[in-house]
Structures are given as C-alpha cells and as structure tokens.
mmCIF file of C-alpha atoms and ligand atoms in Angstrom:
data_model
loop_
_atom_site.group_PDB
_atom_site.id
_atom_site.type_symbol
_atom_site.label_atom_id
_atom_site.label_comp_id
_atom_site.label_asym_id
_atom_site.label_seq_id
_atom_site.Cartn_x
_atom_site.Cartn_y
_atom_site.Cartn_z
ATOM 1 C CA UNK A 1 -14.572 -7.971 -26.622
ATOM 2 C CA UNK A 2 -12.861 -6.962 -23.325
ATOM 3 C CA UNK A 3 -8.941 -6.952 -23.272
ATOM 4 C CA UNK A 4 -6.867 -8.577 -20.374
ATOM 5 C CA UNK A 5 -4.509 -6.287 -18.520
ATOM 6 C CA UNK A 6 -1.071 -7.372 -17.417
ATOM 7 C CA UNK A 7 1.533 -5.867 -15.141
ATOM 8 C CA UNK A 8 4.620 -5.458 -17.607
ATOM 9 C CA UNK A 9 6.954 -3.709 -15.327
ATOM 10 C CA UNK A 10 7.263 -2.751 -11.586
ATOM 11 C CA UNK A 11 9.322 -0.218 -9.495
ATOM 12 C CA UNK A 12 9.513 1.044 -5.891
ATOM 13 C CA UNK A 13 11.482 3.821 -4.065
ATOM 14 C CA UNK A 14 12.248 4.345 -0.221
ATOM 15 C CA UNK A 15 13.771 7.328 1.263
ATOM 16 C CA UNK A 16 17.332 6.748 2.399
ATOM 17 C CA UNK A 17 16.789 7.963 5.930
ATOM 18 C CA UNK A 18 16.263 4.755 8.400
ATOM 19 C CA UNK A 19 14.445 5.325 11.603
ATOM 20 C CA UNK A 20 15.143 2.311 13.930
ATOM 21 C CA UNK A 21 13.122 1.152 16.841
ATOM 22 C CA UNK A 22 15.920 2.114 19.055
ATOM 23 C CA UNK A 23 15.771 5.599 17.929
ATOM 24 C CA UNK A 24 12.003 5.635 18.539
ATOM 25 C CA UNK A 25 12.711 4.691 22.153
ATOM 26 C CA UNK A 26 14.273 7.984 22.658
ATOM 27 C CA UNK A 27 11.151 9.825 21.058
ATOM 28 C CA UNK A 28 8.324 8.000 22.971
ATOM 29 C CA UNK A 29 7.800 5.446 25.798
ATOM 30 C CA UNK A 30 8.357 2.316 23.954
ATOM 31 C CA UNK A 31 10.933 -0.392 23.239
ATOM 32 C CA UNK A 32 12.299 -2.567 20.460
ATOM 33 C CA UNK A 33 11.212 -5.628 22.115
ATOM 34 C CA UNK A 34 7.464 -4.293 22.353
ATOM 35 C CA UNK A 35 7.737 -3.098 18.662
ATOM 36 C CA UNK A 36 8.980 -6.422 17.063
ATOM 37 C CA UNK A 37 6.773 -8.567 19.230
ATOM 38 C CA UNK A 38 3.556 -6.803 18.586
ATOM 39 C CA UNK A 39 4.195 -5.692 15.006
ATOM 40 C CA UNK A 40 7.311 -7.359 13.438
ATOM 41 C CA UNK A 41 8.640 -3.958 12.530
ATOM 42 C CA UNK A 42 12.276 -3.248 13.120
ATOM 43 C CA UNK A 43 12.764 0.029 11.066
ATOM 44 C CA UNK A 44 11.300 2.266 8.564
ATOM 45 C CA UNK A 45 12.109 4.955 6.052
ATOM 46 C CA UNK A 46 11.383 8.701 6.549
ATOM 47 C CA UNK A 47 11.546 11.201 3.692
ATOM 48 C CA UNK A 48 13.466 14.491 3.948
ATOM 49 C CA UNK A 49 11.328 17.825 4.502
ATOM 50 C CA UNK A 50 11.839 18.863 0.960
ATOM 51 C CA UNK A 51 11.086 15.325 -0.490
ATOM 52 C CA UNK A 52 7.188 15.225 -1.485
ATOM 53 C CA UNK A 53 4.882 12.348 -1.953
ATOM 54 C CA UNK A 54 5.124 13.006 -5.868
ATOM 55 C CA UNK A 55 8.993 12.882 -5.505
ATOM 56 C CA UNK A 56 8.725 9.381 -4.075
ATOM 57 C CA UNK A 57 6.052 8.421 -6.576
ATOM 58 C CA UNK A 58 8.134 9.705 -9.582
ATOM 59 C CA UNK A 59 11.300 7.695 -8.420
ATOM 60 C CA UNK A 60 8.947 4.707 -8.195
ATOM 61 C CA UNK A 61 7.555 5.253 -11.614
ATOM 62 C CA UNK A 62 11.010 5.861 -13.375
ATOM 63 C CA UNK A 63 12.047 2.385 -11.952
ATOM 64 C CA UNK A 64 8.758 0.773 -13.341
ATOM 65 C CA UNK A 65 9.243 2.424 -16.635
ATOM 66 C CA UNK A 66 12.717 1.102 -16.990
ATOM 67 C CA UNK A 67 11.713 -2.401 -15.728
ATOM 68 C CA UNK A 68 8.858 -2.447 -18.483
ATOM 69 C CA UNK A 69 11.108 -1.229 -21.162
ATOM 70 C CA UNK A 70 8.834 1.694 -22.084
ATOM 71 C CA UNK A 71 9.174 5.343 -22.626
ATOM 72 C CA UNK A 72 7.207 7.798 -20.531
ATOM 73 C CA UNK A 73 5.532 9.202 -23.833
ATOM 74 C CA UNK A 74 3.660 5.723 -24.169
ATOM 75 C CA UNK A 75 1.939 6.202 -20.827
ATOM 76 C CA UNK A 76 -1.780 7.413 -21.412
ATOM 77 C CA UNK A 77 -3.004 7.330 -17.882
ATOM 78 C CA UNK A 78 -1.406 7.935 -14.409
ATOM 79 C CA UNK A 79 -3.315 7.114 -11.332
ATOM 80 C CA UNK A 80 -1.747 7.713 -7.882
ATOM 81 C CA UNK A 81 -3.325 6.272 -4.653
ATOM 82 C CA UNK A 82 -2.200 8.297 -1.671
ATOM 83 C CA UNK A 83 -3.653 9.887 1.382
ATOM 84 C CA UNK A 84 -0.689 12.307 1.630
ATOM 85 C CA UNK A 85 -1.046 14.290 -1.629
ATOM 86 C CA UNK A 86 1.484 17.119 -2.076
ATOM 87 C CA UNK A 87 -1.493 19.602 -2.088
ATOM 88 C CA UNK A 88 -5.392 19.274 -2.189
ATOM 89 C CA UNK A 89 -5.165 20.134 -5.797
ATOM 90 C CA UNK A 90 -3.643 19.546 -8.478
ATOM 91 C CA UNK A 91 -3.629 15.909 -7.987
ATOM 92 C CA UNK A 92 -0.183 14.198 -7.091
ATOM 93 C CA UNK A 93 -0.543 12.408 -10.325
ATOM 94 C CA UNK A 94 -0.300 15.687 -12.317
ATOM 95 C CA UNK A 95 2.987 16.382 -10.380
ATOM 96 C CA UNK A 96 4.337 13.139 -11.349
ATOM 97 C CA UNK A 97 3.385 13.525 -14.857
ATOM 98 C CA UNK A 98 5.670 16.561 -15.152
ATOM 99 C CA UNK A 99 8.458 14.946 -13.100
ATOM 100 C CA UNK A 100 8.639 11.826 -15.385
ATOM 101 C CA UNK A 101 7.620 13.574 -18.741
ATOM 102 C CA UNK A 102 4.881 11.651 -19.479
ATOM 103 C CA UNK A 103 3.111 14.374 -21.516
ATOM 104 C CA UNK A 104 0.327 12.392 -23.241
ATOM 105 C CA UNK A 105 -1.172 11.030 -20.005
ATOM 106 C CA UNK A 106 -4.422 11.839 -18.201
ATOM 107 C CA UNK A 107 -3.794 12.016 -14.523
ATOM 108 C CA UNK A 108 -5.815 11.668 -11.320
ATOM 109 C CA UNK A 109 -5.589 10.390 -7.748
ATOM 110 C CA UNK A 110 -7.414 7.692 -5.695
ATOM 111 C CA UNK A 111 -8.223 7.941 -2.052
ATOM 112 C CA UNK A 112 -8.825 4.559 -0.481
ATOM 113 C CA UNK A 113 -6.125 4.683 2.311
ATOM 114 C CA UNK A 114 -3.891 1.494 2.423
ATOM 115 C CA UNK A 115 -6.153 -0.216 -0.066
ATOM 116 C CA UNK A 116 -5.507 2.412 -2.591
ATOM 117 C CA UNK A 117 -2.912 0.748 -4.917
ATOM 118 C CA UNK A 118 -5.383 -2.102 -5.661
ATOM 119 C CA UNK A 119 -8.249 0.259 -6.158
ATOM 120 C CA UNK A 120 -6.247 2.072 -8.703
ATOM 121 C CA UNK A 121 -5.072 -1.324 -10.326
ATOM 122 C CA UNK A 122 -8.570 -2.255 -10.822
ATOM 123 C CA UNK A 123 -9.527 1.175 -12.309
ATOM 124 C CA UNK A 124 -6.480 0.635 -14.783
ATOM 125 C CA UNK A 125 -7.470 -2.813 -15.389
ATOM 126 C CA UNK A 126 -11.130 -1.637 -16.590
ATOM 127 C CA UNK A 127 -9.687 1.183 -18.734
ATOM 128 C CA UNK A 128 -7.434 -1.303 -20.429
ATOM 129 C CA UNK A 129 -10.414 -3.853 -20.679
ATOM 130 C CA UNK A 130 -12.554 -1.527 -22.591
ATOM 131 C CA UNK A 131 -9.885 -0.126 -24.825
ATOM 132 C CA UNK A 132 -10.087 3.633 -23.878
ATOM 133 C CA UNK A 133 -6.395 3.396 -22.602
ATOM 134 C CA UNK A 134 -3.402 1.368 -23.462
ATOM 135 C CA UNK A 135 -0.613 1.959 -21.142
ATOM 136 C CA UNK A 136 -1.420 2.896 -17.532
ATOM 137 C CA UNK A 137 1.011 3.811 -14.698
ATOM 138 C CA UNK A 138 -0.344 2.984 -11.387
ATOM 139 C CA UNK A 139 1.393 4.247 -8.140
ATOM 140 C CA UNK A 140 0.819 3.800 -4.493
ATOM 141 C CA UNK A 141 2.787 6.549 -2.570
ATOM 142 C CA UNK A 142 2.642 8.064 0.876
ATOM 143 C CA UNK A 143 4.552 10.317 3.060
ATOM 144 C CA UNK A 144 2.921 9.234 6.294
ATOM 145 C CA UNK A 145 5.560 10.941 8.449
ATOM 146 C CA UNK A 146 3.790 14.182 7.783
ATOM 147 C CA UNK A 147 0.510 12.972 9.267
ATOM 148 C CA UNK A 148 1.756 10.667 12.139
ATOM 149 C CA UNK A 149 1.520 12.046 15.619
ATOM 150 C CA UNK A 150 5.189 11.640 16.745
ATOM 151 C CA UNK A 151 4.061 11.920 20.415
ATOM 152 C CA UNK A 152 1.461 8.965 20.158
ATOM 153 C CA UNK A 153 3.394 5.541 20.695
ATOM 154 C CA UNK A 154 0.088 3.846 19.704
ATOM 155 C CA UNK A 155 0.659 4.830 16.115
ATOM 156 C CA UNK A 156 4.053 6.449 15.498
ATOM 157 C CA UNK A 157 6.008 3.100 15.782
ATOM 158 C CA UNK A 158 3.931 1.639 12.907
ATOM 159 C CA UNK A 159 4.319 3.846 9.806
ATOM 160 C CA UNK A 160 6.986 4.852 7.176
ATOM 161 C CA UNK A 161 7.392 6.546 3.904
ATOM 162 C CA UNK A 162 7.703 5.226 0.464
ATOM 163 C CA UNK A 163 6.346 4.573 -3.078
ATOM 164 C CA UNK A 164 5.674 1.434 -5.364
ATOM 165 C CA UNK A 165 4.646 1.509 -8.994
ATOM 166 C CA UNK A 166 3.344 -0.714 -11.704
ATOM 167 C CA UNK A 167 2.919 -0.379 -15.553
ATOM 168 C CA UNK A 168 -0.258 -2.033 -16.838
ATOM 169 C CA UNK A 169 -0.877 -2.997 -20.583
ATOM 170 C CA UNK A 170 -2.799 -5.567 -22.591
ATOM 171 C CA UNK A 171 -0.110 -8.375 -23.407
ATOM 172 C CA UNK A 172 -1.394 -10.586 -26.068
ATOM 173 C CA UNK A 173 -1.334 -14.240 -24.990
ATOM 174 C CA UNK A 174 -1.388 -13.285 -21.207
ATOM 175 C CA UNK A 175 -4.367 -13.606 -19.128
ATOM 176 C CA UNK A 176 -2.904 -11.060 -16.798
ATOM 177 C CA UNK A 177 -5.493 -9.980 -13.960
ATOM 178 C CA UNK A 178 -7.697 -12.891 -13.613
ATOM 179 C CA UNK A 179 -10.017 -11.575 -10.779
ATOM 180 C CA UNK A 180 -10.385 -8.505 -8.484
ATOM 181 C CA UNK A 181 -12.630 -7.549 -5.389
ATOM 182 C CA UNK A 182 -13.059 -4.337 -3.698
ATOM 183 C CA UNK A 183 -15.139 -3.442 -0.655
ATOM 184 C CA UNK A 184 -15.824 -0.797 1.874
ATOM 185 C CA UNK A 185 -17.634 -0.205 5.158
ATOM 186 C CA UNK A 186 -17.867 3.467 5.991
ATOM 187 C CA UNK A 187 -19.559 2.673 9.356
ATOM 188 C CA UNK A 188 -16.148 1.893 10.636
ATOM 189 C CA UNK A 189 -14.461 5.309 9.590
ATOM 190 C CA UNK A 190 -13.793 6.202 13.105
ATOM 191 C CA UNK A 191 -11.567 3.154 14.074
ATOM 192 C CA UNK A 192 -8.897 4.645 11.524
ATOM 193 C CA UNK A 193 -8.652 8.124 10.422
ATOM 194 C CA UNK A 194 -7.529 11.598 10.436
ATOM 195 C CA UNK A 195 -10.300 14.047 11.918
ATOM 196 C CA UNK A 196 -8.749 17.283 11.112
ATOM 197 C CA UNK A 197 -7.494 19.221 8.214
ATOM 198 C CA UNK A 198 -10.319 18.657 5.724
ATOM 199 C CA UNK A 199 -13.680 21.000 5.342
ATOM 200 C CA UNK A 200 -15.163 19.442 8.307
ATOM 201 C CA UNK A 201 -12.381 20.583 10.729
ATOM 202 C CA UNK A 202 -10.312 22.895 8.979
ATOM 203 C CA UNK A 203 -6.673 23.799 10.080
ATOM 204 C CA UNK A 204 -6.918 26.277 12.769
ATOM 205 C CA UNK A 205 -4.621 26.933 15.796
ATOM 206 C CA UNK A 206 -6.907 24.585 17.882
ATOM 207 C CA UNK A 207 -6.949 21.696 15.596
ATOM 208 C CA UNK A 208 -3.232 21.892 15.177
ATOM 209 C CA UNK A 209 -2.569 22.065 19.042
ATOM 210 C CA UNK A 210 -4.989 19.086 19.478
ATOM 211 C CA UNK A 211 -2.970 17.164 16.903
ATOM 212 C CA UNK A 212 -6.422 16.441 15.124
ATOM 213 C CA UNK A 213 -4.722 16.396 11.759
ATOM 214 C CA UNK A 214 -2.771 13.214 12.636
ATOM 215 C CA UNK A 215 -3.606 9.594 12.280
ATOM 216 C CA UNK A 216 -6.031 8.345 15.033
ATOM 217 C CA UNK A 217 -6.507 4.473 15.343
ATOM 218 C CA UNK A 218 -8.268 2.006 17.462
ATOM 219 C CA UNK A 219 -5.713 -0.773 17.087
ATOM 220 C CA UNK A 220 -7.459 -3.709 18.383
ATOM 221 C CA UNK A 221 -10.431 -3.150 16.307
ATOM 222 C CA UNK A 222 -8.441 -2.401 13.121
ATOM 223 C CA UNK A 223 -6.524 -5.610 13.787
ATOM 224 C CA UNK A 224 -9.702 -7.754 13.824
ATOM 225 C CA UNK A 225 -11.403 -6.122 10.836
ATOM 226 C CA UNK A 226 -8.062 -6.250 8.875
ATOM 227 C CA UNK A 227 -7.856 -10.027 9.436
ATOM 228 C CA UNK A 228 -11.651 -10.712 8.694
ATOM 229 C CA UNK A 229 -11.718 -8.420 5.540
ATOM 230 C CA UNK A 230 -8.555 -9.512 3.913
ATOM 231 C CA UNK A 231 -9.446 -13.274 4.270
ATOM 232 C CA UNK A 232 -12.888 -12.690 2.959
ATOM 233 C CA UNK A 233 -11.404 -10.569 -0.007
ATOM 234 C CA UNK A 234 -8.743 -13.306 -0.907
ATOM 235 C CA UNK A 235 -11.476 -15.978 -0.825
ATOM 236 C CA UNK A 236 -13.804 -13.986 -3.096
ATOM 237 C CA UNK A 237 -11.073 -13.418 -5.788
ATOM 238 C CA UNK A 238 -9.709 -16.967 -5.742
ATOM 239 C CA UNK A 239 -13.222 -18.300 -6.134
ATOM 240 C CA UNK A 240 -13.841 -15.882 -8.979
ATOM 241 C CA UNK A 241 -10.647 -17.065 -10.651
ATOM 242 C CA UNK A 242 -11.565 -20.708 -9.871
ATOM 243 C CA UNK A 243 -8.436 -21.348 -7.977
ATOM 244 C CA UNK A 244 -7.519 -22.396 -4.493
ATOM 245 C CA UNK A 245 -4.626 -21.453 -2.313
ATOM 246 C CA UNK A 246 -2.682 -24.217 -3.483
ATOM 247 C CA UNK A 247 -2.631 -22.617 -6.829
ATOM 248 C CA UNK A 248 -0.749 -19.484 -5.548
ATOM 249 C CA UNK A 249 2.835 -19.050 -5.999
ATOM 250 C CA UNK A 250 3.211 -15.981 -3.867
ATOM 251 C CA UNK A 251 0.736 -14.030 -1.700
ATOM 252 C CA UNK A 252 1.588 -10.242 -1.248
ATOM 253 C CA UNK A 253 -0.574 -8.848 1.567
ATOM 254 C CA UNK A 254 -0.657 -5.373 3.001
ATOM 255 C CA UNK A 255 2.159 -4.701 5.150
ATOM 256 C CA UNK A 256 0.830 -3.441 8.452
ATOM 257 C CA UNK A 257 1.608 -6.010 11.115
ATOM 258 C CA UNK A 258 3.260 -9.371 10.901
ATOM 259 C CA UNK A 259 0.737 -10.845 13.169
ATOM 260 C CA UNK A 260 -2.086 -9.879 10.961
ATOM 261 C CA UNK A 261 -0.313 -11.666 8.075
ATOM 262 C CA UNK A 262 0.379 -14.701 10.316
ATOM 263 C CA UNK A 263 -3.355 -14.911 11.276
ATOM 264 C CA UNK A 264 -4.247 -14.907 7.569
ATOM 265 C CA UNK A 265 -1.619 -17.405 6.687
ATOM 266 C CA UNK A 266 -3.008 -19.736 9.434
ATOM 267 C CA UNK A 267 -6.604 -19.443 8.505
ATOM 268 C CA UNK A 268 -5.711 -19.945 4.690
ATOM 269 C CA UNK A 269 -3.800 -22.867 5.658
ATOM 270 C CA UNK A 270 -0.917 -21.471 3.639
ATOM 271 C CA UNK A 271 2.932 -21.674 4.921
ATOM 272 C CA UNK A 272 4.087 -18.165 5.911
ATOM 273 C CA UNK A 273 6.994 -18.654 3.586
ATOM 274 C CA UNK A 274 4.534 -18.167 0.662
ATOM 275 C CA UNK A 275 3.687 -14.735 1.881
ATOM 276 C CA UNK A 276 5.955 -11.745 0.829
ATOM 277 C CA UNK A 277 6.806 -9.911 4.198
ATOM 278 C CA UNK A 278 9.063 -6.835 4.124
ATOM 279 C CA UNK A 279 7.382 -4.737 6.823
ATOM 280 C CA UNK A 280 10.315 -5.412 9.217
ATOM 281 C CA UNK A 281 12.295 -2.882 6.954
ATOM 282 C CA UNK A 282 9.608 -0.477 5.897
ATOM 283 C CA UNK A 283 6.812 -0.596 8.432
ATOM 284 C CA UNK A 284 3.498 0.312 7.135
ATOM 285 C CA UNK A 285 3.821 2.738 4.077
ATOM 286 C CA UNK A 286 -0.073 2.763 3.386
ATOM 287 C CA UNK A 287 -0.904 2.609 -0.254
ATOM 288 C CA UNK A 288 2.774 2.230 -1.104
ATOM 289 C CA UNK A 289 3.026 -1.100 0.833
ATOM 290 C CA UNK A 290 1.709 -3.517 -1.293
ATOM 291 C CA UNK A 291 3.265 -1.983 -4.280
ATOM 292 C CA UNK A 292 6.679 -1.992 -2.822
ATOM 293 C CA UNK A 293 6.259 -5.497 -1.908
ATOM 294 C CA UNK A 294 5.168 -6.497 -5.486
ATOM 295 C CA UNK A 295 8.167 -4.883 -6.790
ATOM 296 C CA UNK A 296 10.467 -6.777 -4.362
ATOM 297 C CA UNK A 297 8.727 -10.180 -5.295
ATOM 298 C CA UNK A 298 9.335 -9.188 -9.069
ATOM 299 C CA UNK A 299 12.948 -8.321 -8.620
ATOM 300 C CA UNK A 300 13.809 -11.152 -6.384
ATOM 301 C CA UNK A 301 12.248 -13.972 -8.740
ATOM 302 C CA UNK A 302 9.543 -14.803 -6.338
ATOM 303 C CA UNK A 303 7.224 -15.536 -9.269
ATOM 304 C CA UNK A 304 7.937 -16.330 -12.967
ATOM 305 C CA UNK A 305 5.902 -15.730 -16.001
ATOM 306 C CA UNK A 306 2.698 -17.926 -15.741
ATOM 307 C CA UNK A 307 2.746 -18.159 -12.078
ATOM 308 C CA UNK A 308 -0.415 -17.028 -10.245
ATOM 309 C CA UNK A 309 -0.205 -14.592 -7.235
ATOM 310 C CA UNK A 310 -2.615 -12.915 -4.841
ATOM 311 C CA UNK A 311 -2.448 -9.402 -3.594
ATOM 312 C CA UNK A 312 -4.679 -8.446 -0.920
ATOM 313 C CA UNK A 313 -5.049 -5.196 1.243
ATOM 314 C CA UNK A 314 -6.803 -3.455 4.000
ATOM 315 C CA UNK A 315 -7.137 0.037 5.155
ATOM 316 C CA UNK A 316 -8.977 3.151 6.571
ATOM 317 C CA UNK A 317 -12.407 3.792 5.190
ATOM 318 C CA UNK A 318 -12.775 0.898 5.906
ATOM 319 C CA UNK A 319 -11.595 -0.342 2.620
ATOM 320 C CA UNK A 320 -10.258 -3.743 1.358
ATOM 321 C CA UNK A 321 -9.443 -5.394 -1.855
ATOM 322 C CA UNK A 322 -7.859 -8.346 -3.656
ATOM 323 C CA UNK A 323 -6.454 -9.079 -7.087
ATOM 324 C CA UNK A 324 -5.423 -12.530 -8.408
ATOM 325 C CA UNK A 325 -2.921 -12.126 -11.296
ATOM 326 C CA UNK A 326 -1.142 -14.543 -13.879
ATOM 327 C CA UNK A 327 2.238 -13.216 -13.922
HETATM 328 N N1 ACO B 401 5.203 0.832 23.015
HETATM 329 C C1 ACO B 401 4.991 0.163 24.210
HETATM 330 N N2 ACO B 401 3.591 -0.094 24.555
HETATM 331 C C2 ACO B 401 2.814 0.301 23.810
HETATM 332 C C3 ACO B 401 2.877 0.797 22.429
HETATM 333 C C4 ACO B 401 4.281 1.022 22.188
HETATM 334 N N3 ACO B 401 4.632 1.585 20.882
HETATM 335 N N4 ACO B 401 1.814 1.109 21.941
HETATM 336 C C5 ACO B 401 0.831 0.666 22.910
HETATM 337 N N5 ACO B 401 1.338 0.299 23.985
HETATM 338 C C6 ACO B 401 0.633 -0.405 25.131
HETATM 339 C C7 ACO B 401 -0.668 0.246 25.279
HETATM 340 O O1 ACO B 401 -0.682 1.403 25.845
HETATM 341 C C8 ACO B 401 -1.064 -0.993 26.128
HETATM 342 O O2 ACO B 401 -0.840 -0.725 27.532
HETATM 343 P P1 ACO B 401 -1.881 -0.881 28.767
HETATM 344 O O3 ACO B 401 -2.156 -2.411 28.655
HETATM 345 O O4 ACO B 401 -1.157 -0.577 29.978
HETATM 346 O O5 ACO B 401 -3.138 -0.115 28.465
HETATM 347 C C9 ACO B 401 -0.518 -2.317 25.752
HETATM 348 O O6 ACO B 401 0.656 -1.736 25.089
HETATM 349 C C10 ACO B 401 -1.333 -3.055 24.877
HETATM 350 O O7 ACO B 401 -1.836 -2.140 23.739
HETATM 351 P P2 ACO B 401 -2.736 -2.928 22.676
HETATM 352 O O8 ACO B 401 -3.357 -1.897 21.881
HETATM 353 O O9 ACO B 401 -3.695 -3.814 23.239
HETATM 354 O O10 ACO B 401 -1.701 -3.894 22.009
HETATM 355 P P3 ACO B 401 -1.917 -4.901 20.762
HETATM 356 O O11 ACO B 401 -1.441 -6.079 21.151
HETATM 357 O O12 ACO B 401 -3.224 -4.830 20.317
HETATM 358 O O13 ACO B 401 -1.097 -4.244 19.656
HETATM 359 C C11 ACO B 401 -0.994 -2.810 17.664
HETATM 360 C C12 ACO B 401 -1.076 -2.959 19.048
HETATM 361 C C13 ACO B 401 0.385 -3.250 17.271
HETATM 362 C C14 ACO B 401 -1.373 -1.310 17.268
HETATM 363 C C15 ACO B 401 -2.044 -3.791 17.091
HETATM 364 O O14 ACO B 401 -3.531 -3.705 17.631
HETATM 365 C C16 ACO B 401 -2.171 -3.723 15.558
HETATM 366 O O15 ACO B 401 -1.204 -3.952 14.868
HETATM 367 N N6 ACO B 401 -3.528 -3.225 15.066
HETATM 368 C C17 ACO B 401 -3.588 -3.134 13.598
HETATM 369 C C18 ACO B 401 -3.023 -1.937 13.441
HETATM 370 C C19 ACO B 401 -2.916 -1.571 11.758
HETATM 371 O O16 ACO B 401 -2.750 -2.572 11.115
HETATM 372 N N7 ACO B 401 -3.291 -0.334 11.376
HETATM 373 C C20 ACO B 401 -3.199 0.091 10.139
HETATM 374 C C21 ACO B 401 -3.897 -0.710 9.102
HETATM 375 S S1 ACO B 401 -4.610 0.005 7.876
HETATM 376 C C22 ACO B 401 -3.520 0.982 7.325
HETATM 377 O O17 ACO B 401 -2.483 0.696 7.130
HETATM 378 C C23 ACO B 401 -3.798 2.466 7.398
#
C-alpha cells in the first residue's frame, strides 16, 4: 500500500543585498524600462562572497523546520536541487545537514537546473510512498551570481540568488501530492547551458578568460520552449489528477519572466491573479524560484488546507515538471 506525501512546512531565504535595475544600468548597456517591459523583473538579491549555496539552503531549511513544527533529528532524508553546489563534492545536502543538525538524514543533490525543486519533490514523494523514509527535507537553492557573466546584458539582468525549502511527510487523512510529471529533452542542451568548468572543458586560464564557465542562453528559443513545455506539463498533471484549471486555487510557476507566465495564463484561460508572481523582487533564482514562491503562497494565505494548487517549472537540460497538490 503506497502512502501519500504532503507538504507539512515551507521556508525560504533571500540574501539581504538588493541589486536594482538602475544599478545594472551602471554595469552594462541596459535600462530599467527594457528590463521591466521584457521580463517584469525590478530587483534581485545577491549573496555575499562568504555566503554559499548551503548557507542559503540551511537558512531556508531552518524556516521550513520551524513552520512544520518538527525537530531536525526527525528528518531522515535531505535532497538539495542546485546547479551552484558549494563544491563538486561533498554534496551541498551534506553541508546543509551539518548546518541544521539533521544527524539522522541521508543526503544527496539533484541537478535539473530550474526544474530541480520539483524533480526533488517527486523523488521525496516516492521515498515516502514506498515507506523507506518518513520525513524528507527538499530544498531548491542557487547562488547564480557566481555563474552569471556580469558583462553580458542578455543574461545578467535575469538572475538572482536565494533558497526555498519544504518538509514532506505522510499526513494521515490528507491526499497531499495528487499527481506529478517530469520531462526532459537533451537535444536542446545548447540553448541554456554553461559550457566550461566541467570535465569536458575544465577550468583553465583560456576557459576563464572566455567566460565559458558562465550561463549562455538563446533567449528567444528558451522563451518558446518554456511556454510549450510548462503548458504541456501542467495539462498532464491536471489530467492525471482528474482536475481542470477551474479547480486550482493557486498556480505557482517558475519565476523566469512575467511574459512567459502571462502566455501560460492566457493559454490556460486562467486569470493572472491566480498565479503567484514574485519575480519582480527576486528575478530568476533557478531551483529556488518555485520553492520561494511556494513559501510565499503558504505564508500569505494564498491557499488553505484542502485547496488544490499547481506547481509548474522549466529549466536548462531542457527539463520541465509539474505537481498538483491538495494542500
Ligand atoms: N537591455 C537592453 N537591451 C537588451 C538587453 C538588455 N538587458 N538584453 C538584450 N537586449 C537587446 C538585444 O541585444 C536585442 O537587440 P537587437 O535587436 O539590436 O539585436 C534586443 O534587445 C531584443 O533582444 P531579444 O533577445 O530578441 O529580446 P526578447 O524580447 O526575446 O527578450 C529575454 C529577451 C527577456 C531574454 C526573453 O527572450 C526571455 O525571457 N527568454 C527566456 C529566458 C528565460 O526564461 N531563461 C531562463 C529560463 S530557465 C532557467 O531559469 C535557467
């Protein structure tokens, strides 16, 4: 008999330093009007040099633990979704474990770019369903400021740093996560990627001077793929849960670009007001984005126990995922 998995607590953390569009005007050839009109982003948070991804993740985790009303010792699995790990190894999840004192947890990271948090949630759901683990801490955390080319106006205006976390557990009487979907298409790898820094093109003076260890993106193609794959992912999960968009109290999409969210709202025929949008304040924080938005929705009363919500994401890979949850 498979057990259901519910989100029993959420948390998030954003670094204190705010980088506004007008500050970016002094760094690259851009302007506030262009950034707001094309993306909806007004400011983003940037972590200090000494603040690592696991620091952001641990702060979000502590908030989620408090929100769930559990102790760190109750956590038996930690999964961190990130593309900016503190180090290649150990996993960022291992660093988080020590920082929050979750001594009994097994720890590993997941790499699915901006889709990582929902990939990690789905892994957690299945560990809970089969009964191998009871209390899972899932974190989406990224310090993208370390992999952004601050001289490239096509990308540097889009991204920010942050972390979001959720505690998943079987809650008797609650159906929890009703349906999920994950997809990928590696043939589009080169529209959104970091070519250098891995084993194929290791760090050398040449790769560093060519900025090949920073984000490269074909914006237009990414935009098109994002709309198509998020819509398809949303429809697959809703159909599996035997629901329509009318049944959804709140839709929490990946926070990359307001125009992408508007296009999805339009095609789903759902008013934009039912979408949680906070990218104006954080920009695109990759794996953290949907997790921070989920925490904001939870803490601002956007949904109540028994409401149905949809999470839907998209990222490099390409990867995409969706999850329909009874809150
Ligand atoms: N400021 C001013 N002008 C700029 C800037 C900037 N920051 N960036 C680009 N431009 C210029 C371009 O050079 C181009 O100029 P040109 O016409 O003289 O060549 C012009 O603006 C138009 O550029 P486009 O790329 O066609 O602009 P577009 O309307 O497509 O918007 C954007 C660009 C915002 C990047 C959009 O394509 C987009 O949002 N794509 C999706 C990006 C995304 O979601 N990425 C991450 C998703 S997954 C993940 O999170 C990892």
